[in-house]
Amino acid sequence: MMPLVHRLIFWETPVEIGTIIYSLGCFPTQADLHDFTAEVEEGHTGYIHLDKFLPVMTKVLLENKYPPIPEDLLLQAFEVLDKEKKGYLEPEDLTKYMTQEGDVFTQEEMDEMLTALVDHEKNLIYYKDLINLLTIDPDM
Amino acid sequence: MGCGMGKSKLQLKKCERVSLSVPAATAIRAALLIQRWYRQYVARLEMRRRCTWNIFQSIEYAGEQDQIKLYNFFGFLMDHFTPASSERNLISHIFRENEICRDTEWERYFCYKDIEVPDSYTGPHLTFPMTFCGVSKLVEAFKHKQQLHARYVLQLLGETWRLLRILPNINQVSACHTKEITICGDLHGHLEDLLLIFYKNGLPSSEKPYVFNGDFVDRGKNSLEILLILFGFLLVYPNDVHLNRGNHEDHIVNLRYGFTKEVLGKYRMHGKKILKLLQKIFSWLPLATVIDHKVLIVHGGISDTTDLNTIARVDRHKYVSVLRPPKPTHHAVNGSKTQMMNNRNREAGGLVEGRRRVCSLTYHSSAPAYKHNLPRRSLHNQPTSSQLNWSVEEELKRRRRQAGFDQSYGELTKSDSDSDPESGETTETDEHEWKQIVDMLWSDPMPQNGCSPNEVRGGGCYWGPDVSEEVLGKHNLQLLIRSHECKQEGYEFCHNRRVLTIFSASNYYEVGSNRGAYIRMGPDLVPHFIQYQASRTSREFTLRQSIGWTERSALRALKEQLFVHKSDLISAFHEFDPNNTGLISLSHWASVTEKVLNLGLPWRVLRPQLVSSTRYGMVDYHQWIRELSITEPKLEISDNSILETMYKNHSNLETIFRIIDTDHSGLISFEEFRQTWKLLSSHLKTEISDKAIADLAQSIDFNKDGSIDINEFMEAFRLVDLSAHS
């Protein structure tokens, strides 16, 4: 599996370490990512050597250190934000939460999320349907 | 009292942010969860996108490599088969030195004057000399899908040819305080992108200078229209419009990638002439542009031997096709010729009347029947140092290895080059020059230091950040702008922002695959980017939708490749399935597939989308092949292997057809058809029986005169993906 990761990033523009970890089916928090990066980064160059990355990543996978978020928990999270239990969220509300709480989104991330999740006719986010749509593919 | 009120006001504000009825901590936990989930989703999409990109790019470059292998094979044939060999005769014309005519004779051949424009013609009429109004009219006409009459095409091209001949190899441009320069990358026949650029940025003019960095043609279906527009503006604003040659401005490459076909399709009567004139024009396109002596713009890139002084001195029109070694130069006049070249290229760009005549003269003084006895060079023999320590044997061995031959062609004699020391010297200079030009048009940057042959494309180098520093430093330059590689955002920096790739054909691989971009640069020489994406619909795709769309297209292309290699795949799978269970492990599946297809793709990552089901981690490979759901036309052909050869070598076959079709009529005879297959079987080192060829010919409906329409033939044997409509 590791050689695949290598081949994917070889010849390409540098890829974020988070992207690689996420795409291997892991769900680290931002804090987890910071810790991981600190463990493998080459000084403060902003670059990571594959030789250092591989053993640490392998360990993460074997220990299942950043397990996926169960669907029902995700649903609960949305329902927390949907205080009136309407079954949908307004874009403005989601934006407020995503850009002001927790591991905040950048403007770019927020714009992308809205484009991806908002029902364009009603201008609302029907989160229940989305969770079904965007679940993990059975993977490697 | 004031403080109390203030405090409660603050608290109220905080609650308002998060909502009065949800405890702040819970909301934060919920937000964290959603953010984590969404970021993971985006990352997976990004990886899928990179994979898809990988697929398209690998197939694209494998095709280029194929083309060069084929061409090298022809070169080999030329050198080592007896003169009487019929195969050699079929292809010799693409190597034939045909420049013995004077320019005046060519002018007569290309004359448009006898071509009448009928009253029924509804397209644009051009008057010369070209004016801004004239070109704008042309742009409008093409926007409305009109076609320019052959007479005007030839006239416009003739004028262009005349102009290009007096331009230097390297355009020198200055970004003065009133103007910003616009720089565009590959267009590849995408007229909609050029129109979009003009719409956003304005048409070229003396206030709006443009540099177009090569690859105007091939792949897209409006290559000729793009050329005519660019040449039109060049004629009107010769000091403000600059064109660089790309690797696709090359008639050999055009045979494979669609430009030849486009011209012949649009101009049945005069297509051949137009193509011939374009051949000359391509060879006369400048090789590079330099802005303010600080920014170098070339199509492909550089190598560790790049030297702009050498480039400035070369006789660029010797390289009609950059794939082809230089034409022989008579060494007796070499000295004076070099002198002339130096004079010419030191000019800042003004007209020098006597130049053209001098060039023609030097050509005439060479012996008309000069035979090129020296072995033709393939693209990768270049000595990396200035001293020549190759031996002919080594070089041929290397070339054969690259072309996939073994020693079966027999012992080869040494070349004649060592018998004539003077011509040997000429050869060395020519080789060195040739390498410089190939590198400039074909190279790609790589992340690691160093410089190595670009084996993926088959031409030019991969060069590293150290080479960028060295070459830019040597010439006192600060930035290298190049094109040649498709980038998702239309542009990309690398090598510590010393190298910038600019690519202007949006949706290059597939609708939604990438944006195009162009650069605006003022006197401060800081590049600013404008991105765009031409679209047929006004619908906005979400990231997921556009990635999905592109991905489906890439997977279709990949499935086609898998299908055409099915025999090789199955026999390779058998090696890992000695008990004939029909099953193979996932890791063997991945390694075998890579070995057979040789595309350098991450098969394990792609597996879920290529293999529908696995049993305990094993793949049923027979079923898998069946499930690829590709069909071929139903034909009464006894020999299935010839069909498979045909699908595998679809492009090679078409290329050979078009080479053989010397009069560019689009038709070949049965005998030529048979010869094509013989050539192909030599190249592939496989046996194709005469009977199989006859069967194949019989299954096609011939015209009554016994000739085959190339286009019809290629269409009839296109693979159809059954799942394409799902």
Coordinates of N, CA and C in Angstrom, one line a residue, chain A residues 20-28 61 64 66-72 74 129-140, chain B residues 33 36-45 47-48 544 605 607-609:
Chain A
I20 N -2.9 12.9 2.6 CA -2.5 11.4 2.5 C -3.1 10.6 3.6
I21 N -3.0 11.1 4.8 CA -3.5 10.4 5.9 C -5.0 10.2 5.8
Y22 N -5.7 11.2 5.5 CA -7.2 11.1 5.3 C -7.5 10.1 4.2
S23 N -6.8 10.1 3.1 CA -7.1 9.3 2.0 C -6.8 7.8 2.3
L24 N -6.0 7.5 3.3 CA -5.8 6.1 3.7 C -6.9 5.6 4.7
G25 N -8.0 6.5 4.8 CA -9.1 6.0 5.6 C -9.1 6.5 7.0
C26 N -8.2 7.4 7.4 CA -8.1 7.8 8.8 C -8.7 9.1 9.0
F27 N -9.1 9.4 10.2 CA -9.9 10.6 10.5 C -9.2 11.4 11.7
P28 N -8.0 11.9 11.4 CA -7.3 12.6 12.5 C -7.9 14.0 12.7
L61 N -1.9 3.0 11.2 CA -2.9 2.1 10.5 C -3.1 0.8 11.3
N64 N -5.0 1.5 14.3 CA -6.3 2.2 14.1 C -6.4 3.4 14.9
Y66 N -6.7 6.7 14.3 CA -7.7 7.7 14.0 C -8.9 7.1 13.3
P67 N -9.7 6.4 14.1 CA -10.8 5.6 13.5 C -11.9 6.5 12.8
P68 N -12.6 6.0 11.9 CA -13.7 6.8 11.2 C -14.8 7.2 12.2
I69 N -15.5 8.2 11.8 CA -16.6 8.7 12.6 C -17.8 7.8 12.2
P70 N -18.5 7.2 13.2 CA -19.7 6.4 12.9 C -20.8 7.3 12.3
E71 N -21.5 6.8 11.4 CA -22.6 7.6 10.8 C -23.6 8.2 11.8
D72 N -23.9 7.4 12.8 CA -25.0 7.9 13.7 C -24.4 9.1 14.5
L74 N -22.2 11.2 13.5 CA -22.2 12.4 12.6 C -23.6 13.0 12.5
D129 N -29.5 13.3 4.0 CA -29.2 12.7 2.7 C -27.7 12.8 2.4
L130 N -27.0 13.8 2.8 CA -25.6 14.0 2.5 C -24.8 12.9 3.2
I131 N -25.1 12.6 4.4 CA -24.3 11.6 5.1 C -24.3 10.3 4.3
N132 N -25.5 10.0 3.8 CA -25.6 8.7 3.0 C -24.7 8.8 1.8
L133 N -24.8 10.0 1.1 CA -24.0 10.2 -0.1 C -22.5 10.1 0.0
L134 N -22.1 10.7 1.1 CA -20.6 11.0 1.2 C -19.9 10.0 2.0
T135 N -20.5 8.8 2.3 CA -19.8 7.8 3.1 C -18.6 7.2 2.4
I136 N -17.8 6.6 3.2 CA -16.5 6.0 2.7 C -16.8 4.9 1.7
D137 N -16.0 4.8 0.6 CA -16.1 3.6 -0.3 C -15.4 2.5 0.4
P138 N -15.9 1.2 0.3 CA -15.1 0.1 0.9 C -13.7 0.1 0.2
D139 N -12.7 0.3 0.9 CA -11.4 0.6 0.3 C -10.3 -0.4 0.5
M140 N -9.2 -0.1 0.0 CA -8.0 -1.0 0.0 C -8.1 -1.9 1.1
Chain B
L33 N -16.5 17.5 14.8 CA -16.8 16.3 14.2 C -17.1 16.5 12.7
R36 N -14.0 17.5 10.7 CA -13.1 16.3 10.5 C -13.6 15.5 9.4
W37 N -14.9 15.2 9.4 CA -15.6 14.4 8.4 C -15.4 15.0 7.0
Y38 N -15.7 16.3 6.9 CA -15.7 16.9 5.6 C -14.2 17.0 5.1
R39 N -13.3 17.3 5.9 CA -11.9 17.3 5.4 C -11.4 16.0 4.9
Q40 N -11.9 15.0 5.5 CA -11.5 13.6 5.0 C -12.1 13.4 3.6
Y41 N -13.3 13.8 3.5 CA -14.0 13.7 2.2 C -13.3 14.4 1.1
V42 N -12.9 15.6 1.4 CA -12.2 16.4 0.4 C -10.9 15.8 0.0
A43 N -10.2 15.3 1.0 CA -8.9 14.7 0.8 C -9.0 13.5 -0.1
R44 N -10.1 12.7 0.1 CA -10.3 11.5 -0.7 C -10.5 11.9 -2.2
L45 N -11.3 13.0 -2.3 CA -11.6 13.5 -3.7 C -10.3 14.0 -4.3
M47 N -7.3 12.9 -3.8 CA -6.5 11.7 -4.2 C -7.1 11.1 -5.5
R48 N -8.4 11.0 -5.5 CA -9.0 10.5 -6.7 C -8.7 11.3 -7.9
R544 N -17.2 17.5 -6.6 CA -17.4 16.0 -6.7 C -17.9 15.6 -8.1
V605 N -4.8 1.2 -5.7 CA -5.8 2.3 -5.4 C -6.9 2.3 -6.4
R607 N -8.1 -0.3 -7.9 CA -8.8 -1.6 -7.9 C -10.3 -1.5 -7.7
P608 N -10.7 -0.8 -6.7 CA -12.2 -0.8 -6.5 C -13.0 -0.3 -7.7
Q609 N -12.4 0.5 -8.5 CA -13.1 1.0 -9.6 C -13.0 0.1 -10.9

